[in-house]
Coordinates of C-alpha atoms in Angstrom, one line a residue:
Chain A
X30 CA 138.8 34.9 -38.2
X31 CA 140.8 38.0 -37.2
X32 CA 144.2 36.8 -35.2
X33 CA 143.4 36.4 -31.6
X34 CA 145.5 37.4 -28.7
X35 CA 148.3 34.6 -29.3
X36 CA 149.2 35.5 -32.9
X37 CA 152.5 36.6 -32.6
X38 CA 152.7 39.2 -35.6
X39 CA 149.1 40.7 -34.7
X40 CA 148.9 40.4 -30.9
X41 CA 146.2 43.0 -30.5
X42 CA 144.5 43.0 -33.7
X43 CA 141.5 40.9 -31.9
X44 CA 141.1 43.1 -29.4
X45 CA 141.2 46.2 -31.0
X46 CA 138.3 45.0 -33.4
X47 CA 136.5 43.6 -30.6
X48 CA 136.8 46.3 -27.9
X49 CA 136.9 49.9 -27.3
X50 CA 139.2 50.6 -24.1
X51 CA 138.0 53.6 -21.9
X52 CA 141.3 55.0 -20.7
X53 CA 141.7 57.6 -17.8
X54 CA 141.8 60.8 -20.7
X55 CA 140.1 59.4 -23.7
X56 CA 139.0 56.0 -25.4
X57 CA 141.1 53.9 -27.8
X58 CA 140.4 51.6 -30.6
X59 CA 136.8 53.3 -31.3
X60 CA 136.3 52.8 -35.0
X61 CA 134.5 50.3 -36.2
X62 CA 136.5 47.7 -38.4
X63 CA 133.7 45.4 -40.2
X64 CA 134.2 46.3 -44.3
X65 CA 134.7 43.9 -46.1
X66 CA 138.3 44.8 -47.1
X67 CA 139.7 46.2 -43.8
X68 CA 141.8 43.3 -42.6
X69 CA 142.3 42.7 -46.8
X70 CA 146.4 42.9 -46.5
X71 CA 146.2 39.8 -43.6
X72 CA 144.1 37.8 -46.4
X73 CA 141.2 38.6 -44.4
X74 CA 138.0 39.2 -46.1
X75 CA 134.6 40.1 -43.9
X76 CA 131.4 39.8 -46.4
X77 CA 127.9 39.5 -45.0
X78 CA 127.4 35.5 -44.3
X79 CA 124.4 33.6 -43.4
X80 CA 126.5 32.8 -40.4
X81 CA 126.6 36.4 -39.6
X82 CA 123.1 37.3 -40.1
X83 CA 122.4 33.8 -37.9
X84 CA 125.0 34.8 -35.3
X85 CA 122.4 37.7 -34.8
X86 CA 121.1 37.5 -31.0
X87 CA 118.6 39.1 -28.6
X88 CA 117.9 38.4 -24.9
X89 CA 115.1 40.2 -23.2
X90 CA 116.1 41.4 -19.6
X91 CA 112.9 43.0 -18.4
X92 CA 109.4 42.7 -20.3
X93 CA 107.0 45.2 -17.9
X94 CA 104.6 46.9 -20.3
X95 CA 106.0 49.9 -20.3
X96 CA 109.8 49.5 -19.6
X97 CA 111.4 47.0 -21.8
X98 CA 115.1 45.5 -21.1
X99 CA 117.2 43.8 -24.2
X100 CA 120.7 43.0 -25.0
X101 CA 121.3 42.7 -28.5
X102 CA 124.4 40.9 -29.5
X103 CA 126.4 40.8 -32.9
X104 CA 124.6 43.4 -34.9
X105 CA 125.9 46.4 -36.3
X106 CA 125.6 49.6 -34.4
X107 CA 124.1 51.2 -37.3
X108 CA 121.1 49.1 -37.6
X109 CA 120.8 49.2 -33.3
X110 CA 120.2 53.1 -34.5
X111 CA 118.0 52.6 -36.7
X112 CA 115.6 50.8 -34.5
X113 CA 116.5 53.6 -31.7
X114 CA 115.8 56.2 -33.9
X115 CA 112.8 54.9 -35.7
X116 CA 111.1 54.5 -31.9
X117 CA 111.9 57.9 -31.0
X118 CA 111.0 59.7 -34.5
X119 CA 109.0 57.7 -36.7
X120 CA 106.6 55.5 -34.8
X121 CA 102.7 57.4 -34.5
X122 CA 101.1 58.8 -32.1
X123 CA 98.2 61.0 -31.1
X124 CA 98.3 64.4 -29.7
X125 CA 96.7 67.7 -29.0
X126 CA 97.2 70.0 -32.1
X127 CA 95.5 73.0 -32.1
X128 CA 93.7 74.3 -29.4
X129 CA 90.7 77.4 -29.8
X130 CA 91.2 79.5 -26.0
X131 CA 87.5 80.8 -25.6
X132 CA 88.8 82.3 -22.5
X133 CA 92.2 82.6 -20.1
X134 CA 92.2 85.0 -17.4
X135 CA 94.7 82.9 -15.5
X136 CA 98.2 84.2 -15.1
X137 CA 99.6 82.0 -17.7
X138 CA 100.0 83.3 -21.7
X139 CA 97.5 81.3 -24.3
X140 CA 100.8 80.1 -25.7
X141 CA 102.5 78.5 -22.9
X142 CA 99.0 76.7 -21.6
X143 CA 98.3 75.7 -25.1
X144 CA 102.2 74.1 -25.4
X145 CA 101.9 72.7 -22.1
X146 CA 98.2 71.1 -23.1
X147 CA 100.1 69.8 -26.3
X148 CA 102.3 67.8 -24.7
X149 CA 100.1 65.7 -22.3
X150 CA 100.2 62.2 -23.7
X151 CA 97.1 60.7 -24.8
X152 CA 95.4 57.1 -24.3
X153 CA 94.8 56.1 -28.2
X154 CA 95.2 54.0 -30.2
X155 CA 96.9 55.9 -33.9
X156 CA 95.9 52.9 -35.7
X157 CA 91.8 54.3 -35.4
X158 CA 92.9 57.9 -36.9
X159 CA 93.9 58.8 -40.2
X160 CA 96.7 61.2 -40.6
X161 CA 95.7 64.6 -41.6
X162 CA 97.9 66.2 -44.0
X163 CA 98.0 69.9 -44.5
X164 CA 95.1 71.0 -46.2
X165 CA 93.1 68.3 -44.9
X166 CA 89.7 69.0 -44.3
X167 CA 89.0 68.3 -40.8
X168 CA 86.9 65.2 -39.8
X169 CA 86.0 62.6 -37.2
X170 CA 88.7 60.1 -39.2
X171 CA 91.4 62.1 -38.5
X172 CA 90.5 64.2 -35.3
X173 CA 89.8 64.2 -32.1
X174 CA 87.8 66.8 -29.9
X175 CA 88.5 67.8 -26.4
X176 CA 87.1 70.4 -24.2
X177 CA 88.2 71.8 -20.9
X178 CA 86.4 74.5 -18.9
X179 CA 87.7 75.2 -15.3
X180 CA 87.0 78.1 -12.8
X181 CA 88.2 78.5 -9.4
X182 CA 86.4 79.6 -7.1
X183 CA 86.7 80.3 -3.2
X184 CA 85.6 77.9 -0.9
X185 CA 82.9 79.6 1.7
X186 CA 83.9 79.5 5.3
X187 CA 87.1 78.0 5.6
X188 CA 90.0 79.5 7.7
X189 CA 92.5 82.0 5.0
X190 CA 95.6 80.6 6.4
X191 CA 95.0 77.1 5.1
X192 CA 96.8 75.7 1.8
X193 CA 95.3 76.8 -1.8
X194 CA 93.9 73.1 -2.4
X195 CA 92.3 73.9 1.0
X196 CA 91.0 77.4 0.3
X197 CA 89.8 76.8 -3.3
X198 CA 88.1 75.2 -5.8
X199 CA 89.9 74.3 -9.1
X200 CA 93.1 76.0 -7.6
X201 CA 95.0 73.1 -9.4
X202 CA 94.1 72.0 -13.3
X203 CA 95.4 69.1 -14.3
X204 CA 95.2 66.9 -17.3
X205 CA 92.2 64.8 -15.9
X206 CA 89.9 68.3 -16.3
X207 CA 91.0 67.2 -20.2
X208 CA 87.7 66.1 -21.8
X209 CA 86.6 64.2 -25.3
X210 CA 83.7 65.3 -26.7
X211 CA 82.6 62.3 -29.8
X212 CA 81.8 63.9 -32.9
X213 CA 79.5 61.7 -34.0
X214 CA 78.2 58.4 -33.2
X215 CA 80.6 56.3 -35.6
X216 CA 83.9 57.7 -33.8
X217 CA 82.5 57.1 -30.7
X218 CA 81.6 53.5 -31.4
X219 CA 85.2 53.3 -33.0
X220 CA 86.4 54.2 -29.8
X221 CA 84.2 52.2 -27.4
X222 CA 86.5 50.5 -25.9
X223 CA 88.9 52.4 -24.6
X224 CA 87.7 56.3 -25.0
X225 CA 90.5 58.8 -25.3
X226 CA 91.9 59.8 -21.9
X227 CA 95.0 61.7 -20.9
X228 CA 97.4 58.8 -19.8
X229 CA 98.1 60.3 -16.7
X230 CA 95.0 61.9 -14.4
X231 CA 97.3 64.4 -12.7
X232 CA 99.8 65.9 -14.6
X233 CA 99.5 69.4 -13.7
X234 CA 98.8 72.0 -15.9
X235 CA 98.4 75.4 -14.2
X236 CA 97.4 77.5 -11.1
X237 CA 94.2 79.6 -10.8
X238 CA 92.7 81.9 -7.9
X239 CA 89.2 82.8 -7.3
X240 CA 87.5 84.1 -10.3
X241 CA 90.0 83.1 -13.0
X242 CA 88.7 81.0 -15.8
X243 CA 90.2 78.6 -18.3
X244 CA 87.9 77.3 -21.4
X245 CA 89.1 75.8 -25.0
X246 CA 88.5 73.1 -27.4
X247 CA 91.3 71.6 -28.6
X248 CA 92.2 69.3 -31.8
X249 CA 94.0 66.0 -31.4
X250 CA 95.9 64.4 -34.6
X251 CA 98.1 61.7 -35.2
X252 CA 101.3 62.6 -36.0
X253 CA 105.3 61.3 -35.7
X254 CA 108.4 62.3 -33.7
X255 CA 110.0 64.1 -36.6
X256 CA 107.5 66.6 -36.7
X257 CA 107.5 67.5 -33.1
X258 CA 108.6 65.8 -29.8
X259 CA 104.9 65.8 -28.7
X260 CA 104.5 63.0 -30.7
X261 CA 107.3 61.0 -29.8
X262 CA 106.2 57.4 -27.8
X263 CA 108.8 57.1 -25.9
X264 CA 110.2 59.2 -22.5
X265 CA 113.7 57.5 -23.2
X266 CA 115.3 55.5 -25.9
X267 CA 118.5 54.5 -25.9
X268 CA 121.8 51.8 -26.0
X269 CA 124.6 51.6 -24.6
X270 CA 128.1 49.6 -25.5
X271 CA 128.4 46.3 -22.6
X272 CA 130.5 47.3 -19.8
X273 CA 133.4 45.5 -18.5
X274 CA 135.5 46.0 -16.0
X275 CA 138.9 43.4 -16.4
X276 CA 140.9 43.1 -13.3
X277 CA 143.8 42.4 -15.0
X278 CA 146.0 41.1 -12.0
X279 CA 144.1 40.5 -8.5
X280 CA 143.3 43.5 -6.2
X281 CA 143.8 42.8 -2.5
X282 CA 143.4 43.0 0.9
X283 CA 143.2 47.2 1.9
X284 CA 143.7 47.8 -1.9
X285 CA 140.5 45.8 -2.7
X286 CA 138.3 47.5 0.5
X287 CA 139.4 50.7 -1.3
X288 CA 138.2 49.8 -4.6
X289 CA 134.9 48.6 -3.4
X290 CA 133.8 52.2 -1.5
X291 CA 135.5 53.9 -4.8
X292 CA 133.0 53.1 -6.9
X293 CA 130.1 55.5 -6.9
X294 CA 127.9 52.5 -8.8
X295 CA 128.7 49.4 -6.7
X296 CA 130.3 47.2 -9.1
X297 CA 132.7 45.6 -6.9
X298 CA 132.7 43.2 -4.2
X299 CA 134.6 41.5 -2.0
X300 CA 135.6 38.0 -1.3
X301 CA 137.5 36.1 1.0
X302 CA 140.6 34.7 -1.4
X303 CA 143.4 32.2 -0.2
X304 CA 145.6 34.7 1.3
X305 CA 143.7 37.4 1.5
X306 CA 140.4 39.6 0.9
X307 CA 140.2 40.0 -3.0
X308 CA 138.2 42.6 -4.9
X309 CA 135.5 40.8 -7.6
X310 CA 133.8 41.9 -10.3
X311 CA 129.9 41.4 -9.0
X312 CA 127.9 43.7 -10.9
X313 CA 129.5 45.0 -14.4
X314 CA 125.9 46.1 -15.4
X315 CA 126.1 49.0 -13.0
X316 CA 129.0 50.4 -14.2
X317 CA 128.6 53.8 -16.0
X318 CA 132.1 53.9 -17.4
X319 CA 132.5 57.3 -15.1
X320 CA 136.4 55.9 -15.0
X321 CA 136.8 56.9 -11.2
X322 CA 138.3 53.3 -10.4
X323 CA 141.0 54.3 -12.9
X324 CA 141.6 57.8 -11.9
X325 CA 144.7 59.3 -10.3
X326 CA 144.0 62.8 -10.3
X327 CA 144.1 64.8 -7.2
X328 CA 141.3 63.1 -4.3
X329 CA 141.2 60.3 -6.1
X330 CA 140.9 56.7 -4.4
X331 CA 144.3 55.9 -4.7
X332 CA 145.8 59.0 -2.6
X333 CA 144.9 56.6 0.5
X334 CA 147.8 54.0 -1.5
X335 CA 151.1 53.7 -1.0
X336 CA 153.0 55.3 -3.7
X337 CA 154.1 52.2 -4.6
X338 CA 151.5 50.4 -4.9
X339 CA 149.8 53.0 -7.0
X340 CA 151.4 51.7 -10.2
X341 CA 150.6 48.3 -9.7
X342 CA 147.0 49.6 -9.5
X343 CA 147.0 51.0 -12.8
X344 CA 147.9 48.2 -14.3
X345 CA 145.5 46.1 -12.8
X346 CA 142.2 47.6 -14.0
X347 CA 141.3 47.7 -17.6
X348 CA 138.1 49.1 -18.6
X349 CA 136.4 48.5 -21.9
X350 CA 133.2 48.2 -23.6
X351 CA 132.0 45.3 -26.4
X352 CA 131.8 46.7 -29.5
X353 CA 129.4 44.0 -30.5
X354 CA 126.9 43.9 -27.7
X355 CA 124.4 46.5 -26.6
X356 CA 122.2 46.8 -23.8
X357 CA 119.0 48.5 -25.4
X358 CA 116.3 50.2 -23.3
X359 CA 113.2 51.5 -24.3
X360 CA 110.6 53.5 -21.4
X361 CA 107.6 53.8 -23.5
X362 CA 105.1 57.1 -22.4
X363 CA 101.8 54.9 -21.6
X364 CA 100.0 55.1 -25.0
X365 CA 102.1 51.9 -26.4
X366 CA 104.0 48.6 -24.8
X367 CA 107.6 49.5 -25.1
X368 CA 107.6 45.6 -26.8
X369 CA 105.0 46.9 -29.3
X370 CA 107.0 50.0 -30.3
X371 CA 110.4 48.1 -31.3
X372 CA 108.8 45.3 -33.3
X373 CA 106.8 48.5 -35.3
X374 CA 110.0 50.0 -35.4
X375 CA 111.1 47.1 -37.3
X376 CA 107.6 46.7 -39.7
X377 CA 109.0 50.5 -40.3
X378 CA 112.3 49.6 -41.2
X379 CA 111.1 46.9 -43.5
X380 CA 108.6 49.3 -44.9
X381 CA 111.4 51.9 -45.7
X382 CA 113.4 48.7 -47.5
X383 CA 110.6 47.8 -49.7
X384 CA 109.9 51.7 -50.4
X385 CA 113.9 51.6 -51.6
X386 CA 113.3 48.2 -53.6
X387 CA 110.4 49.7 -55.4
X388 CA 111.9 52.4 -56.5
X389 CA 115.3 51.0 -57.6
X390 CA 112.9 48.6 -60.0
X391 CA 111.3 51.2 -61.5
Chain B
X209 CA 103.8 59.5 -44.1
X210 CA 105.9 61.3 -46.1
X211 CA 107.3 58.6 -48.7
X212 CA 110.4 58.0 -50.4
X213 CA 111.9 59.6 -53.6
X214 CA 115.0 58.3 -54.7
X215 CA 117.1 60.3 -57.7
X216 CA 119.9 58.9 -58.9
X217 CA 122.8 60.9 -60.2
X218 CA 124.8 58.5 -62.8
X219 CA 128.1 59.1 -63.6
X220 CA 129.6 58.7 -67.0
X221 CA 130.9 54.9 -66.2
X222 CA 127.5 53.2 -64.4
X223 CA 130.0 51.9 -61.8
X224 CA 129.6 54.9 -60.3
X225 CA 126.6 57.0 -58.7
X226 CA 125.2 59.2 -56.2
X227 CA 121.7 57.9 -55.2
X228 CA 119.5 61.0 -53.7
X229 CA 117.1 59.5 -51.1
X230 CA 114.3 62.3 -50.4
X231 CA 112.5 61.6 -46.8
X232 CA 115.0 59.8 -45.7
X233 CA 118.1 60.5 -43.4
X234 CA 120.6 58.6 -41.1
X235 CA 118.2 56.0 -40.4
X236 CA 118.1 54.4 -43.9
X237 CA 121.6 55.8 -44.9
X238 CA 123.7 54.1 -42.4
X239 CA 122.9 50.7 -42.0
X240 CA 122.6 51.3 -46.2
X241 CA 126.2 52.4 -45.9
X242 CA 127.0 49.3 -43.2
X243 CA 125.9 46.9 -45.8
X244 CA 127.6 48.2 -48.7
X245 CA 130.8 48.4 -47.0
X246 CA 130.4 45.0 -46.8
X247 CA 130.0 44.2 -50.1
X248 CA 132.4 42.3 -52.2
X249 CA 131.9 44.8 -55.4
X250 CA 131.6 48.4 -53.7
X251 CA 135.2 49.9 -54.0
X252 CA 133.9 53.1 -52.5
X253 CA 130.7 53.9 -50.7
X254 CA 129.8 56.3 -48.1
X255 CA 126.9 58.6 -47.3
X256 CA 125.9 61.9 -46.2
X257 CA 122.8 64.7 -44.7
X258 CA 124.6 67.9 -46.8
X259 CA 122.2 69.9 -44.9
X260 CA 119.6 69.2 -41.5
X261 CA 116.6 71.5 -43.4
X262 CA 116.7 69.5 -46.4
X263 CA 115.2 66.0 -46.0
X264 CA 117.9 64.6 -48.2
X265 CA 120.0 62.1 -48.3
X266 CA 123.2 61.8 -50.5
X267 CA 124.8 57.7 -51.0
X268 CA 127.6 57.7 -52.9
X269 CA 128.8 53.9 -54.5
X270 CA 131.9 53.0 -56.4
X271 CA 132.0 49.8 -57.7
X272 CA 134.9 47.5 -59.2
X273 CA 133.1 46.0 -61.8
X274 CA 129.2 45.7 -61.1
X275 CA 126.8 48.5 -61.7
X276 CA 126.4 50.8 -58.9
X277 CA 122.3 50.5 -59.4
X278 CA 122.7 46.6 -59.5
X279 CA 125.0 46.2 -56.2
X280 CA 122.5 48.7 -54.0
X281 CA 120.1 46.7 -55.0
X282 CA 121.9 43.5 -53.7
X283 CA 122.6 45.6 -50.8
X284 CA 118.9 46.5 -50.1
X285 CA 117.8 42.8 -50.1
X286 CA 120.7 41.6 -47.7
X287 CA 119.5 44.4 -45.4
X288 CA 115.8 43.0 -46.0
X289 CA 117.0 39.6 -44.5
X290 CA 118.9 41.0 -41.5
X291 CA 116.5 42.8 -40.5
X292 CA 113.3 40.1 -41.1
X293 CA 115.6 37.7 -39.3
X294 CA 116.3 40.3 -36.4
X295 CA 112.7 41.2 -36.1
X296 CA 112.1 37.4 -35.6
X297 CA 114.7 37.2 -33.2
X298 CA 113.3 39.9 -31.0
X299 CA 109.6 38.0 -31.4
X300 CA 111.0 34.7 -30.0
X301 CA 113.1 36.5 -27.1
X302 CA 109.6 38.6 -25.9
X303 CA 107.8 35.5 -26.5
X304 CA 110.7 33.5 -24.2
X305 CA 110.6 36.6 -21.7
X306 CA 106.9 36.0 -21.7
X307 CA 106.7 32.2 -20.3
X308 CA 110.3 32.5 -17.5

């Protein structure tokens, strides 16, 4: 075990391996200090045990189908990125390829509708399509068909100074006006169940007036994040480092009322102490490390302090972050469970470690 | 999709080498790197994209007496368990999110 905080020839070498501290300019003790030999001179040695791959933990925090909330504790940042990245790049989906306009005369460019049409997420499941490499001929295993056709058109008799949704037909086109057309009957038995659909009904598209006409068929594929963002699952993926806010020596009274309204997230809270009001740590989840409870710049919180008391403030708020324990979210776009995509991100992984084994036994 | 090719660029001594992963990039190459760092053997190992056009990725391994070939190997299968005891880990916590 690295020296804790008592050792007196190493005071801070726990810490430092443990923690990065988020000072007032810039963060301290960021690197990583896992290999094997760092610690080497202290007789030290930090190999991969059973006990560290068991020590391995994951709580989930919020399980809604499409919003998923983990901590994951005592794994190695770069495998926490791997998963991260593998949901955002890596993990298929199906989307709106190519599209044929038959005719535009709205005020939008082909280009930009057909960008904008590309992007609206789709209800399928990748697993029923084949990929289609370039090349490819195209068929009902690895395509889908849609069709849209929308005029607008005046509505007769109605007053002119009313809204455009009043006035018109089809003023607005959104993704519901997105239709599949079954090329055959065995994709559309394939797809029975659950026939391809935008995700969302009303994403908007465009804008017509009277007279203006949009008509296309359109190409969906499957495809991955890597190749283009349309196909990525997920609207956010990301972790972040645990949050904690340390109050080193107990905040008080005024001080502590201070603090409270300081902080832009609500972490703190107040409590009725022995002698006085004291300020708590309630909610260190909240905190976004924006480091205004430790500024002392100009405006700051502190300007309302006595000058002497100032100091004592600095020293009594330490902020750091575990180096060792990440809060992981995942917002999925609709077409997958967020809990679905990180256990496929991990099938992935595997996949890309038995790819590597193969070829080293070759 | 687009699957692995791995070249590997042997030095005179086989205790060192560059391993050339095509289609792959920071996702393989550093928890690869994580691993071998960790590695009794690896004297040396560290990893690289030389360019973001090229889907290449460069490991480099130094070794103090093992093979370079033979300790990324090793590598490879302790990254196998971490992550096949990780992906059971995050089963069991959905599955415990599920029932509370």
């Amino acid at each position: 075990m690295i020296p804790d905080s008592s050792s007196e020839n190493y005071p801070n070498l726990r810490y430092q391996h443990d923690k990065v501290q988020v000072n007032e300019d810039a963060p301290s003790f960021t690197m990583s200090m896992n290999d094997y030999a760092t610690y080497s001179n202290l007789g030290l040695l930090q190999p991969i045990t059973p006990d560290l791959i068991q020590a391995m933990a994951i709580r989930v925090l919020k399980n809604e189908q499409f919003d998923l909330l983990f901590d994951v504790a005592n794994v190695d940042l770069s495998i926490v990125n791997a998963i991260r990245r593998i949901i955002i790049a890596e993990i298929p989906t199906v989307a709106i390829e190519t599209v044929f306009m038959k005719n535009n005369t709205s005020v939008m460019p082909d280009e930009v509708l057909s960008h904008r049409i590309g992007l609206v997420p789709l209800k399928v499941n990748p697993d029923l399509l084949e990929y289609r490499n370039p090349g490819d001929p195209v068929t009902p295993e690895n395509t889908l068909a849609f069709t849209m056709h929308v005029q607008c058109t005046n509505k007769p008799g109605v007053d002119q100074d009313l809204t455009d949704k009043l006035k018109y037909n089809n003023s607005h086109v959104y993704s519901r006006d997105i239709k599949w057309v079954p090329q055959g009957q065995q994709q559309e038995e394939k797809f029975a169940h659950s026939p391809p659909v935008p995700v969302h009904d009303m994403i908007l598209l465009l804008q017509m007036r009277p007279n203006q006409v949009v008509s296309m068929d359109m190409h969906a594929v499957k495809g991955i994040g890597k190749t283009h963002a349309k196909f990525s699952p997920v609207a956010t993926a990301s972790y972040r480092l645990l949050p904690e806010i340390n109050l080193v020596r107990p905040i008080l009274g005024r001080t502590a009322e201070l603090l409270r309204a300081a902080c832009p997230l609500n972490v703190f809270d107040i409590e009725d102490g022995p002698e006085a009001k004291r300020c708590v740590v309630a909610r260190p989840r909240n905190c976004s490390m924006c480091r205004e409870c430790i500024r002392s710049g100009n405006g700051s919180w502190k300007d309302q302090l006595p000058e002497k008391d100032r100091e004592e403030v600095n020293k009594s708020i330490v902020l750091t972050r575990a180096k060792d324990y990440v809060i992981f979210s995942v917002e999925s776009t609709g077409i997958l469970d967020s809990s679905t995509l990180v256990l496929q991100a991990f099938d992935i992984f595997l996949q890309k470690i038995k790819q590597l084994n193969a070829a080293l036994s070759v | 999709m687009s699957t692995l090719k791995l070249q590997i660029v042997q030095d005179s001594d086989e205790k060192n080498a560059t391993f050339i992963f095509e289609n792959e990039d920071h996702t393989l190459g550093n928890p690869l790197r994580y691993v071998l760092s960790k590695h009794p053997d690896v004297s040396f190992v560290g990893y690289s994209v030389p360019h973001p056009y090229e889907e290449k990725m460069h490991l480099r391994i130094q070794t103090k007496s093992k093979p370079a070939r033979d300790v990324l190997k090793e590598a490879t299968n302790t990254l196998e368990e971490m992550m096949t005891t990780l992906k059971g880990k995050m089963e069991d916590a959905l599955r415990e999110a599920e029932i509370s």
